[in-house]
Short mmCIF file of C-alpha atoms (C1' of nucleotides) in Angstrom, two decimals:
data_model
loop_
_atom_site.label_atom_id
_atom_site.label_comp_id
_atom_site.label_asym_id
_atom_site.label_seq_id
_atom_site.Cartn_x
_atom_site.Cartn_y
_atom_site.Cartn_z
CA MET V 1 -122.77 137.61 244.32
CA GLN V 2 -119.68 139.66 243.81
CA ILE V 3 -119.63 140.02 247.58
CA ALA V 4 -119.60 136.28 248.11
CA HIS V 5 -116.62 136.10 245.80
CA SER V 6 -114.82 139.17 247.03
CA ALA V 7 -111.06 139.25 246.84
CA LEU V 8 -110.89 138.71 250.59
CA THR V 9 -113.03 135.59 250.34
CA GLN V 10 -110.81 134.35 247.56
CA LYS V 11 -107.72 134.95 249.65
CA LEU V 12 -109.09 133.36 252.84
CA SER V 13 -110.07 130.32 250.82
CA ALA V 14 -106.37 129.62 250.39
CA PHE V 15 -106.47 128.86 254.10
CA VAL V 16 -109.82 127.22 254.87
CA VAL V 17 -113.02 126.38 253.10
CA LEU V 18 -115.53 128.85 254.54
CA SER V 19 -118.99 127.78 255.68
CA ASP V 20 -122.19 129.66 254.91
CA THR V 21 -122.15 131.26 258.36
CA ASP V 22 -118.63 132.39 257.70
CA LEU V 23 -119.63 133.87 254.37
CA ASP V 24 -122.59 135.65 255.97
CA THR V 25 -120.43 137.18 258.68
CA LEU V 26 -117.89 138.12 256.06
CA ALA V 27 -120.59 139.77 253.97
CA ARG V 28 -121.42 141.96 256.94
CA PHE V 29 -117.87 143.30 256.76
CA HIS V 30 -118.70 144.69 253.36
CA ARG V 31 -121.37 147.20 254.22
CA ARG V 32 -120.00 150.76 254.33
CA ARG V 33 -118.34 150.74 250.95
CA ARG V 34 -116.14 153.77 250.33
CA SER V 35 -114.18 155.01 247.39
CA PHE V 36 -111.11 157.26 247.45
CA ALA V 37 -109.15 159.14 244.80
CA ALA V 38 -105.55 158.26 243.96
CA GLY V 39 -103.22 159.95 246.40
CA HIS V 40 -105.88 160.24 249.10
CA SER V 41 -104.63 159.73 252.61
CA LEU V 42 -106.77 157.30 254.63
CA ILE V 43 -104.84 156.93 257.86
CA HIS V 44 -102.42 159.30 259.53
CA GLU V 45 -99.68 158.10 261.86
CA GLY V 46 -100.30 159.34 265.37
CA GLN V 47 -104.06 159.64 265.02
CA ASN V 48 -106.62 157.45 266.67
CA HIS V 49 -108.56 155.07 264.43
CA LYS V 50 -111.31 152.77 265.59
CA SER V 51 -111.78 151.23 262.19
CA ALA V 52 -109.87 149.48 259.45
CA PHE V 53 -110.67 148.84 255.78
CA ILE V 54 -110.83 145.90 253.45
CA LEU V 55 -109.47 146.82 250.05
CA ALA V 56 -111.72 145.68 247.21
CA GLU V 57 -110.19 147.40 244.21
CA GLY V 58 -107.02 149.36 243.46
CA TRP V 59 -103.64 149.70 245.16
CA ALA V 60 -102.67 151.34 248.45
CA CYS V 61 -99.49 151.67 250.48
CA SER V 62 -98.71 152.00 254.15
CA TYR V 63 -95.65 153.97 255.17
CA LYS V 64 -93.82 155.87 257.85
CA MET V 65 -92.19 159.27 257.52
CA LEU V 66 -88.93 160.14 259.24
CA PRO V 67 -88.10 163.51 260.80
CA ASP V 68 -85.77 164.34 257.90
CA GLY V 69 -88.56 163.89 255.35
CA GLU V 70 -87.47 160.45 254.18
CA ARG V 71 -90.20 157.90 253.66
CA GLN V 72 -90.19 154.15 254.13
CA ILE V 73 -93.05 152.24 252.58
CA VAL V 74 -93.86 149.30 254.83
CA GLY V 75 -96.14 147.42 252.48
CA ILE V 76 -98.23 147.54 249.34
CA GLN V 77 -101.86 146.54 249.66
CA ILE V 78 -103.93 145.03 246.89
CA ALA V 79 -107.49 143.71 246.58
CA GLY V 80 -108.42 141.47 249.51
CA ASP V 81 -105.95 143.06 251.91
CA PHE V 82 -106.75 144.71 255.22
CA LEU V 83 -105.79 148.36 255.64
CA GLY V 84 -104.87 149.61 259.09
CA LEU V 85 -105.83 146.40 260.87
CA ARG V 86 -102.69 146.36 263.01
CA SER V 87 -103.44 149.53 264.91
CA ILE V 88 -107.14 149.36 265.67
CA LEU V 89 -106.25 148.25 269.19
CA PHE V 90 -103.64 151.01 269.62
CA ARG V 91 -104.07 154.42 271.13
CA THR V 92 -102.74 155.91 267.93
CA SER V 93 -101.95 154.43 264.55
CA ASP V 94 -98.29 153.55 264.10
CA HIS V 95 -98.29 154.23 260.35
CA SER V 96 -99.91 156.23 257.57
CA LEU V 97 -101.75 154.90 254.60
CA GLU V 98 -102.54 156.32 251.20
CA ALA V 99 -104.22 155.27 248.00
CA VAL V 100 -101.81 154.69 245.11
CA THR V 101 -104.62 154.43 242.55
CA ARG V 102 -108.31 155.21 242.92
CA ILE V 103 -109.52 152.60 245.40
CA GLU V 104 -112.71 150.93 246.63
CA ALA V 105 -112.70 149.79 250.23
CA SER V 106 -115.12 148.67 252.95
CA GLU V 107 -114.79 150.18 256.36
CA VAL V 108 -114.84 147.66 259.23
CA LEU V 109 -115.12 148.56 262.88
CA ALA V 110 -112.97 146.97 265.56
CA SER V 111 -116.16 145.58 267.07
CA ASP V 112 -117.18 143.93 263.77
CA ILE V 113 -114.01 141.92 263.84
CA LEU V 114 -113.90 141.15 267.55
CA ASP V 115 -117.56 140.09 267.56
CA SER V 116 -116.96 137.75 264.68
CA PHE V 117 -114.63 135.72 266.87
CA ALA V 118 -117.62 134.56 268.91
CA GLN V 119 -120.03 134.14 265.98
CA ALA V 120 -117.81 132.51 263.41
CA PRO V 121 -114.69 131.03 264.96
CA ARG V 122 -113.59 129.43 261.72
CA LEU V 123 -113.71 132.78 259.97
CA ALA V 124 -111.94 134.35 262.90
CA THR V 125 -109.09 131.89 262.51
CA ALA V 126 -108.94 132.73 258.83
CA VAL V 127 -108.70 136.44 259.62
CA LEU V 128 -105.91 135.73 262.09
CA TRP V 129 -104.19 133.72 259.39
CA ALA V 130 -104.44 136.68 257.02
CA ALA V 131 -102.98 138.95 259.69
CA SER V 132 -100.15 136.50 260.34
CA ARG V 133 -99.47 136.35 256.63
CA ASP V 134 -99.29 140.15 256.48
CA GLU V 135 -96.77 140.08 259.24
CA ALA V 136 -94.78 137.34 257.50
CA MET V 137 -94.59 139.63 254.48
CA VAL V 138 -93.27 142.48 256.59
CA VAL V 139 -90.69 140.12 258.04
CA GLU V 140 -89.54 138.99 254.61
CA HIS V 141 -89.42 142.63 253.57
CA LEU V 142 -87.20 143.32 256.55
CA VAL V 143 -84.84 140.53 255.52
CA ASN V 144 -84.83 142.08 252.07
CA LEU V 145 -83.65 145.42 253.42
CA GLY V 146 -81.20 143.98 255.89
CA ARG V 147 -79.37 141.38 253.88
CA ARG V 148 -80.09 141.52 250.18
CA SER V 149 -78.49 143.62 247.43
CA ALA V 150 -80.51 146.12 245.42
CA GLU V 151 -81.02 143.70 242.55
CA MET V 152 -82.09 140.86 244.82
CA ARG V 153 -84.53 143.15 246.61
CA MET V 154 -86.16 144.24 243.40
CA ALA V 155 -86.41 140.70 242.08
CA HIS V 156 -87.82 139.48 245.38
CA PHE V 157 -90.38 142.25 245.58
CA LEU V 158 -91.66 141.68 242.06
CA LEU V 159 -91.96 137.93 242.57
CA GLU V 160 -93.84 138.40 245.82
CA LEU V 161 -96.23 140.81 244.16
CA ARG V 162 -96.78 138.35 241.33
CA ALA V 163 -97.68 135.57 243.77
CA ARG V 164 -99.99 137.79 245.81
CA LEU V 165 -101.80 139.13 242.76
CA LYS V 166 -102.25 135.64 241.38
CA LEU V 167 -104.01 134.58 244.58
CA VAL V 168 -106.72 137.18 244.00
CA GLY V 169 -106.89 136.58 240.28
CA ILE V 170 -104.93 139.57 239.00
CA GLY V 171 -102.26 139.29 236.32
CA ASP V 172 -101.34 136.31 234.16
CA ALA V 173 -98.38 134.09 233.36
CA SER V 174 -96.58 136.84 231.45
CA GLY V 175 -96.86 139.54 234.09
CA PHE V 176 -99.16 142.15 235.63
CA ASP V 177 -100.10 145.80 235.44
CA CYS V 178 -98.44 147.86 238.13
CA PRO V 179 -99.26 151.47 239.03
CA LEU V 180 -96.15 152.01 241.16
CA THR V 181 -93.62 154.65 240.14
CA GLN V 182 -89.88 154.31 240.57
CA TYR V 183 -90.22 156.64 243.55
CA HIS V 184 -92.56 154.14 245.16
CA LEU V 185 -90.11 151.33 244.47
CA ALA V 186 -87.31 153.40 245.98
CA ASP V 187 -89.29 153.99 249.18
CA ILE V 188 -90.25 150.32 249.35
CA LEU V 189 -86.77 148.94 248.77
CA GLY V 190 -84.84 151.50 250.80
CA LEU V 191 -83.00 152.78 247.73
CA SER V 192 -82.73 156.05 245.83
CA ALA V 193 -85.00 156.51 242.85
CA VAL V 194 -81.95 156.89 240.64
CA HIS V 195 -80.60 153.53 241.69
CA VAL V 196 -83.99 151.89 241.21
CA ASN V 197 -83.83 152.96 237.62
CA ARG V 198 -80.37 151.44 237.14
CA VAL V 199 -81.42 148.21 238.81
CA LEU V 200 -84.44 147.90 236.53
CA ARG V 201 -82.28 148.51 233.49
CA HIS V 202 -79.86 145.86 234.65
CA LEU V 203 -82.57 143.26 235.21
CA ARG V 204 -84.01 144.12 231.81
CA GLU V 205 -80.62 143.81 230.07
CA ASP V 206 -80.11 140.44 231.71
CA GLY V 207 -83.40 139.26 230.23
CA LEU V 208 -85.08 138.66 233.60
CA VAL V 209 -87.94 141.19 233.96
CA THR V 210 -89.16 144.30 232.21
CA PHE V 211 -91.00 147.04 234.06
CA GLN V 212 -92.12 149.67 231.60
CA LYS V 213 -95.19 151.71 230.94
CA GLY V 214 -96.97 150.45 234.00
CA ARG V 215 -96.53 146.79 233.21
CA VAL V 216 -94.25 144.19 234.74
CA MET V 217 -93.29 141.39 232.35
CA PHE V 218 -91.36 138.34 233.44
CA HIS V 219 -88.93 136.74 231.02
CA ASP V 220 -87.20 134.20 233.21
CA ILE V 221 -88.96 133.50 236.45
CA ALA V 222 -86.68 130.65 237.49
CA ALA V 223 -83.53 132.74 237.10
CA LEU V 224 -85.20 135.65 238.87
CA GLY V 225 -86.18 133.39 241.75
CA THR V 226 -82.65 132.09 242.10
CA LEU V 227 -81.23 135.60 242.01
CA ALA V 228 -83.68 136.78 244.67
CA GLY V 229 -83.48 133.70 246.84
CA PHE V 230 -87.28 133.70 246.62
CA ASP V 231 -89.05 130.93 248.50
CA PRO V 232 -92.82 131.58 248.54
CA ASP V 233 -93.47 129.41 251.60
CA TYR V 234 -93.87 132.46 253.82
CA LEU V 235 -96.98 133.41 251.85
CA ASP V 236 -98.52 130.09 252.92
CA GLN V 237 -100.85 130.14 249.95
CA ASP V 238 -100.50 126.72 248.31
CA GLY V 239 -104.13 125.69 248.06
CA PRO V 240 -106.72 125.44 250.83
CA LEU V 241 -105.79 123.22 253.71
CA LEU V 242 -109.01 121.99 255.30
CA ARG V 243 -108.86 121.06 258.92
CA MET K 1 -98.11 134.02 292.91
CA GLN K 2 -95.19 134.47 290.60
CA ILE K 3 -97.52 133.18 287.91
CA ALA K 4 -100.07 135.87 288.57
CA HIS K 5 -97.34 138.44 288.16
CA SER K 6 -95.56 136.86 285.23
CA ALA K 7 -93.81 139.15 282.79
CA LEU K 8 -96.60 138.55 280.29
CA THR K 9 -99.22 139.66 282.81
CA GLN K 10 -97.15 142.71 283.55
CA LYS K 11 -96.92 143.52 279.85
CA LEU K 12 -100.59 142.97 279.08
CA SER K 13 -101.48 145.22 281.99
CA ALA K 14 -100.07 148.10 279.96
CA PHE K 15 -103.06 147.52 277.73
CA VAL K 16 -105.98 146.50 279.96
CA VAL K 17 -106.65 145.69 283.56
CA LEU K 18 -107.18 141.94 283.57
CA SER K 19 -110.05 140.32 285.44
CA ASP K 20 -109.77 137.20 287.61
CA THR K 21 -111.11 135.04 284.80
CA ASP K 22 -108.48 136.53 282.53
CA LEU K 23 -105.77 135.76 285.04
CA ASP K 24 -107.04 132.20 285.44
CA THR K 25 -107.01 131.58 281.71
CA LEU K 26 -103.60 133.17 281.50
CA ALA K 27 -102.33 130.92 284.29
CA ARG K 28 -103.38 127.94 282.20
CA PHE K 29 -100.95 129.14 279.53
CA HIS K 30 -98.17 128.61 282.01
CA ARG K 31 -98.36 124.88 282.53
CA ARG K 32 -95.73 123.00 280.50
CA ARG K 33 -92.75 124.98 281.67
CA ARG K 34 -89.55 124.24 279.72
CA SER K 35 -85.99 125.35 280.02
CA PHE K 36 -83.37 125.49 277.26
CA ALA K 37 -79.63 126.06 277.18
CA ALA K 38 -78.07 129.10 275.56
CA GLY K 39 -77.74 128.53 271.82
CA HIS K 40 -80.51 125.94 271.73
CA SER K 41 -82.69 126.09 268.65
CA LEU K 42 -86.42 126.04 269.45
CA ILE K 43 -88.03 126.53 266.06
CA HIS K 44 -86.74 125.74 262.58
CA GLU K 45 -87.87 127.61 259.51
CA GLY K 46 -89.77 125.31 257.18
CA GLN K 47 -90.94 122.94 259.89
CA ASN K 48 -94.46 122.55 261.15
CA HIS K 49 -95.19 123.79 264.66
CA LYS K 50 -98.51 123.54 266.41
CA SER K 51 -97.32 125.35 269.47
CA ALA K 52 -95.70 128.60 270.53
CA PHE K 53 -93.93 129.65 273.72
CA ILE K 54 -94.18 132.41 276.26
CA LEU K 55 -90.75 133.52 277.38
CA ALA K 56 -90.45 133.84 281.16
CA GLU K 57 -86.73 134.33 281.65
CA GLY K 58 -83.72 135.01 279.43
CA TRP K 59 -83.24 136.29 275.89
CA ALA K 60 -84.09 134.71 272.55
CA CYS K 61 -83.93 135.80 268.92
CA SER K 62 -85.91 134.97 265.80
CA TYR K 63 -84.13 135.05 262.48
CA LYS K 64 -84.04 133.96 258.88
CA MET K 65 -81.10 132.50 257.02
CA LEU K 66 -80.36 133.32 253.39
CA PRO K 67 -79.05 130.87 250.79
CA ASP K 68 -75.59 132.48 250.93
CA GLY K 69 -75.33 131.87 254.68
CA GLU K 70 -76.14 135.44 255.72
CA ARG K 71 -78.46 135.81 258.66
CA GLN K 72 -81.01 138.48 259.43
CA ILE K 73 -82.31 138.64 262.97
CA VAL K 74 -85.94 139.68 262.85
CA GLY K 75 -86.43 140.41 266.51
CA ILE K 76 -85.11 139.95 270.01
CA GLN K 77 -87.47 138.42 272.56
CA ILE K 78 -87.35 139.09 276.26
CA ALA K 79 -89.44 138.04 279.27
CA GLY K 80 -93.16 138.31 278.58
CA ASP K 81 -92.80 137.91 274.81
CA PHE K 82 -94.39 135.23 272.64
CA LEU K 83 -92.07 132.99 270.65
CA GLY K 84 -93.28 131.63 267.34
CA LEU K 85 -96.83 132.92 267.72
CA ARG K 86 -97.01 134.21 264.16
CA SER K 87 -96.71 130.88 262.44
CA ILE K 88 -98.85 128.54 264.52
CA LEU K 89 -101.55 128.88 261.85
CA PHE K 90 -99.10 128.28 258.99
CA ARG K 91 -98.23 125.05 257.27
CA THR K 92 -94.60 125.67 258.10
CA SER K 93 -92.86 128.22 260.28
CA ASP K 94 -91.55 131.21 258.36
CA HIS K 95 -88.61 131.76 260.70
CA SER K 96 -86.20 130.11 263.09
CA LEU K 97 -85.73 130.84 266.74
CA GLU K 98 -82.92 130.28 269.17
CA ALA K 99 -82.06 130.97 272.78
CA VAL K 100 -79.43 133.68 273.26
CA THR K 101 -79.03 132.91 276.96
CA ARG K 102 -80.37 130.00 278.97
CA ILE K 103 -84.14 130.51 278.91
CA GLU K 104 -87.30 129.48 280.70
CA ALA K 105 -90.45 129.31 278.61
CA SER K 106 -93.98 127.91 278.73
CA GLU K 107 -95.25 126.01 275.75
CA VAL K 108 -98.73 127.01 274.57
CA LEU K 109 -100.78 125.13 272.02
CA ALA K 110 -102.62 126.83 269.21
CA SER K 111 -105.84 125.51 270.74
CA ASP K 112 -105.03 127.07 274.14
CA ILE K 113 -104.96 130.45 272.50
CA LEU K 114 -107.88 130.03 270.14
CA ASP K 115 -110.09 128.58 272.91
CA SER K 116 -109.29 131.53 275.13
CA PHE K 117 -111.04 133.82 272.64
CA ALA K 118 -114.35 132.29 273.63
CA GLN K 119 -113.63 131.98 277.36
CA ALA K 120 -111.93 135.28 278.08
CA PRO K 121 -112.58 137.80 275.32
CA ARG K 122 -110.89 140.57 277.23
CA LEU K 123 -107.72 138.54 277.56
CA ALA K 124 -108.03 137.58 273.91
CA THR K 125 -108.04 141.24 272.96
CA ALA K 126 -104.99 141.77 275.11
CA VAL K 127 -103.18 138.92 273.36
CA LEU K 128 -104.11 140.43 270.00
CA TRP K 129 -102.79 143.75 271.24
CA ALA K 130 -99.48 142.09 272.16
CA ALA K 131 -99.33 140.50 268.71
CA SER K 132 -100.04 143.85 267.06
CA ARG K 133 -97.33 145.43 269.14
CA ASP K 134 -94.86 142.76 268.04
CA GLU K 135 -95.74 143.54 264.47
CA ALA K 136 -95.35 147.27 265.10
CA MET K 137 -91.84 146.56 266.35
CA VAL K 138 -91.00 144.61 263.22
CA VAL K 139 -92.32 147.52 261.17
CA GLU K 140 -90.19 150.03 263.03
CA HIS K 141 -87.24 147.70 262.59
CA LEU K 142 -87.93 147.66 258.87
CA VAL K 143 -87.91 151.46 258.77
CA ASN K 144 -84.63 151.30 260.64
CA LEU K 145 -83.04 149.12 257.97
CA GLY K 146 -84.56 150.96 255.05
CA ARG K 147 -83.99 154.58 255.89
CA ARG K 148 -81.69 155.10 258.84
CA SER K 149 -77.88 155.28 259.00
CA ALA K 150 -75.87 152.78 261.01
CA GLU K 151 -75.59 155.13 263.99
CA MET K 152 -79.30 155.93 264.00
CA ARG K 153 -80.15 152.24 263.80
CA MET K 154 -78.00 151.39 266.76
CA ALA K 155 -79.34 154.26 268.84
CA HIS K 156 -82.90 153.36 267.94
CA PHE K 157 -82.44 149.71 268.74
CA LEU K 158 -80.93 150.37 272.15
CA LEU K 159 -83.66 152.84 273.09
CA GLU K 160 -86.37 150.42 272.03
CA LEU K 161 -84.80 147.67 274.10
CA ARG K 162 -84.59 149.99 277.07
CA ALA K 163 -88.31 150.81 276.85
CA ARG K 164 -89.31 147.17 276.41
CA LEU K 165 -87.20 145.98 279.31
CA LYS K 166 -88.57 148.70 281.54
CA LEU K 167 -92.11 147.51 280.87
CA VAL K 168 -91.29 144.11 282.36
CA GLY K 169 -89.20 145.52 285.16
CA ILE K 170 -85.71 144.84 283.84
CA GLY K 171 -82.93 147.43 283.92
CA ASP K 172 -82.89 150.82 285.61
CA ALA K 173 -82.44 154.48 284.77
CA SER K 174 -78.73 154.10 284.03
CA GLY K 175 -78.99 151.15 281.65
CA PHE K 176 -79.44 147.37 281.45
CA ASP K 177 -77.48 144.14 281.18
CA CYS K 178 -77.37 142.82 277.64
CA PRO K 179 -76.15 139.38 276.55
CA LEU K 180 -75.97 140.23 272.84
CA THR K 181 -72.63 140.09 271.05
CA GLN K 182 -71.57 142.47 268.31
CA TYR K 183 -72.34 139.68 265.85
CA HIS K 184 -75.92 139.65 267.09
CA LEU K 185 -76.11 143.41 266.70
CA ALA K 186 -74.73 143.13 263.17
CA ASP K 187 -77.37 140.58 262.19
CA ILE K 188 -80.10 142.68 263.79
CA LEU K 189 -79.08 145.96 262.22
CA GLY K 190 -78.12 144.66 258.79
CA LEU K 191 -74.48 145.68 259.24
CA SER K 192 -71.13 143.92 259.42
CA ALA K 193 -69.77 143.09 262.85
CA VAL K 194 -66.76 145.28 262.14
CA HIS K 195 -68.93 148.27 261.44
CA VAL K 196 -71.00 147.64 264.56
CA ASN K 197 -67.84 147.98 266.56
CA ARG K 198 -66.98 151.32 264.94
CA VAL K 199 -70.50 152.60 265.47
CA LEU K 200 -70.40 151.68 269.15
CA ARG K 201 -67.07 153.42 269.54
CA HIS K 202 -68.43 156.51 267.87
CA LEU K 203 -71.50 156.65 270.11
CA ARG K 204 -69.27 156.14 273.13
CA GLU K 205 -66.86 158.89 272.07
CA ASP K 206 -69.80 161.24 271.60
CA GLY K 207 -70.88 160.58 275.17
CA LEU K 208 -74.24 159.03 274.21
CA VAL K 209 -74.15 155.34 275.20
CA THR K 210 -71.60 152.79 276.30
CA PHE K 211 -72.00 149.10 275.54
CA GLN K 212 -69.20 147.20 277.20
CA LYS K 213 -68.78 144.04 279.17
CA GLY K 214 -72.39 142.99 278.68
CA ARG K 215 -73.88 146.21 279.97
CA VAL K 216 -75.53 149.07 278.12
CA MET K 217 -75.21 152.43 279.88
CA PHE K 218 -76.95 155.54 278.71
CA HIS K 219 -75.26 158.89 279.16
CA ASP K 220 -77.54 161.19 277.21
CA ILE K 221 -80.92 159.71 276.43
CA ALA K 222 -82.39 162.91 275.01
CA ALA K 223 -79.55 163.36 272.52
CA LEU K 224 -79.70 159.68 271.63
CA GLY K 225 -83.44 159.96 271.00
CA THR K 226 -82.97 162.93 268.73
CA LEU K 227 -80.21 161.19 266.82
CA ALA K 228 -82.32 158.07 266.34
CA GLY K 229 -85.58 159.84 265.64
CA PHE K 230 -87.01 157.63 268.37
CA ASP K 231 -90.70 158.09 269.13
CA PRO K 232 -91.92 155.34 271.48
CA ASP K 233 -95.58 155.69 270.47
CA TYR K 234 -95.42 152.54 268.34
CA LEU K 235 -94.81 150.52 271.53
CA ASP K 236 -98.18 151.75 272.81
CA GLN K 237 -97.12 151.16 276.39
CA ASP K 238 -97.91 154.41 278.21
CA GLY K 239 -99.92 153.10 281.12
CA PRO K 240 -103.02 150.90 281.10
CA LEU K 241 -105.93 152.23 279.17
CA LEU K 242 -109.03 150.65 280.65
CA ARG K 243 -112.00 150.28 278.43
"C1'" DC Z 1 -98.72 173.71 223.72
"C1'" DG Z 2 -97.03 174.44 228.05
"C1'" DA Z 3 -96.68 172.33 232.48
"C1'" DT Z 4 -96.06 168.73 235.57
"C1'" DA Z 5 -94.83 164.04 236.79
"C1'" DG Z 6 -91.97 160.45 235.82
"C1'" DT Z 7 -87.81 158.21 233.58
"C1'" DT Z 8 -83.09 157.99 232.12
"C1'" DT Z 9 -78.14 158.87 232.09
"C1'" DG Z 10 -73.48 160.75 233.66
"C1'" DA Z 11 -69.95 162.03 237.10
"C1'" DA Z 12 -68.21 162.43 241.60
"C1'" DC Z 13 -68.60 161.03 246.31
"C1'" DT Z 14 -69.16 158.28 250.64
"C1'" DG Z 15 -70.94 155.01 254.11
"C1'" DA Z 16 -70.37 150.64 254.98
"C1'" DC Z 17 -67.92 146.38 253.49
"C1'" DT Z 18 -64.10 143.01 253.11
"C1'" DC Z 19 -59.82 141.28 254.36
"C1'" DA Z 20 -56.35 140.93 257.66
"C1'" DA Z 21 -54.30 141.01 261.98
"C1'" DA Z 22 -53.95 142.16 266.93
"C1'" DA Z 23 -55.54 142.24 271.44
"C1'" DC Z 24 -58.57 140.91 274.92
"C1'" DC Z 25 -61.41 138.02 277.94
"C1'" DC Z 26 -62.62 134.04 280.42
"C1'" DG Z 27 -63.29 129.36 281.44
"C1'" DT Z 28 -60.77 124.88 281.54
"C1'" DG Z 29 -57.49 121.70 282.50
"C1'" DG Z 30 -52.81 120.53 283.51
"C1'" DC N 1 -51.66 129.30 289.22
"C1'" DC N 2 -50.50 129.58 284.78
"C1'" DA N 3 -50.93 128.37 279.99
"C1'" DC N 4 -54.03 127.27 276.33
"C1'" DG N 5 -57.78 128.07 273.18
"C1'" DG N 6 -62.07 129.71 271.52
"C1'" DG N 7 -65.01 133.42 271.31
"C1'" DT N 8 -65.22 138.24 271.09
"C1'" DT N 9 -63.65 142.99 270.46
"C1'" DT N 10 -60.71 146.34 268.31
"C1'" DT N 11 -58.09 148.73 264.67
"C1'" DG N 12 -56.13 149.63 259.89
"C1'" DA N 13 -56.21 149.81 254.78
"C1'" DG N 14 -58.36 149.36 250.48
"C1'" DT N 15 -62.69 148.67 247.86
"C1'" DC N 16 -67.37 148.99 246.17
"C1'" DA N 17 -72.43 149.37 246.14
"C1'" DG N 18 -75.36 152.76 246.29
"C1'" DT N 19 -75.74 157.91 246.98
"C1'" DT N 20 -76.07 162.81 245.59
"C1'" DC N 21 -76.26 166.34 242.31
"C1'" DA N 22 -77.33 167.77 237.88
"C1'" DA N 23 -79.43 167.62 233.60
"C1'" DA N 24 -81.88 165.87 229.67
"C1'" DC N 25 -85.50 163.37 227.91
"C1'" DT N 26 -90.45 161.46 227.61
"C1'" DA N 27 -94.93 161.05 228.55
"C1'" DT N 28 -99.52 162.76 229.63
"C1'" DC N 29 -103.11 165.84 230.34
"C1'" DG N 30 -105.70 170.08 230.89
#
DNA sequence: CGATAGTTTGAACTGACTCAAAACCCGTGG
DNA sequence: CCACGGGTTTTGAGTCAGTTCAAACTATCG
């Protein structure tokens, strides 16, 4: 029941309508449920991992550390997202991954996924779509870091998060609850924590967004979108396109 | 003959040893050979594309434009790389793509690739590996923009290029020919063209690399690697790992 | 109620930018 | 063979967005 309507199912439905076979195969991904405490480290860069996870509940982040101790967060994962999918075919994982909040996740083996390509090709395509979408988010993130100002980055990030959370039924028109600290935001946006604070104050004073006490509240989404140059097309999530 | 030893084959062989069936299926990817002039635009962001390309010869780059006319280059593609693979499942492409030099490329349809999953699962895994590797490069690029200084970015980028070119048999121990202008480098590294020039001068004066007259020459790879914090593991290309 | 994690603010500094102008390089056509 | 012109590289001077360092303030939780 709750499996059939898992966050992943909900997300994939933005791409195709899944058949019963698809749903069955998908359900098989959800054996091996695990739960991890906030701050727990699931994947270590440089180690070999034959499995990935599907996040069912809570927030996680993937990141890379630099020799000088700096950290760059590559992406934030929410319910319905894959964790560590990229490097199951690699000798060693190219990134680390830790739980931001307490999380619930299902472990999936490389073979589970590869086998599904033969059994449920439609589902397989949907999984590839999800992976492509993850990559599109990384790409947009890269553009953020390369060519946008601190304020634009913040605005863009918050709007993306809003759209992603909406797709899996989290948050409402006014905003969403967000467990990220300003240190997280700094490591996501390639800024210092101090500057993150100033940027948030600025956006708040301009009546665009408020991020306080673990809640993000939007006051002028249109203006925020213009500021950020946010065009949600790269999320490719405008209703299911049957084919 | 030259098809059997295409750059793509050479690259995929860093991941698995391909069977004859694999090679046959792969050869089928190489019908529909096209050639495009330098500067030609192959893919436009926002347009629908049912096909991708495999680059056989020359250099290309994928990028995104911002509303204010700024450009961020997402990646440079060389022989053996896929062009536009990420968005064949999307409604609209999330990026644009243009030829840096005159290029030769084979057009592949979404169906060619998806069908191959059933026919040649081993090849399919290899293609997925290549896609994962592309994503890993974007991720490393993101870390570059987020947390490294201009000099480190440049050093890192040149070392990555060196490793990638070596895998497909381009360049030698001393360096490689490179058709990129300082404007390209600026749009790749999230810098201004003026600053790119200063950075290159600095690296040259320190006896690390020289980039002049379309040729990159390395003088101290070890020192450059240390400066950049370059660890090639994310390229996952250390010899074929059979399985 | 003390400790620890996170937020907020100020002041001084700096890496990278912008603007501006030369110099160079190379292919083209007269 | 030389002059022209567009693209590219190089250098200088001044500016600014974002940093670092330092400190105070605010939660929250055992």
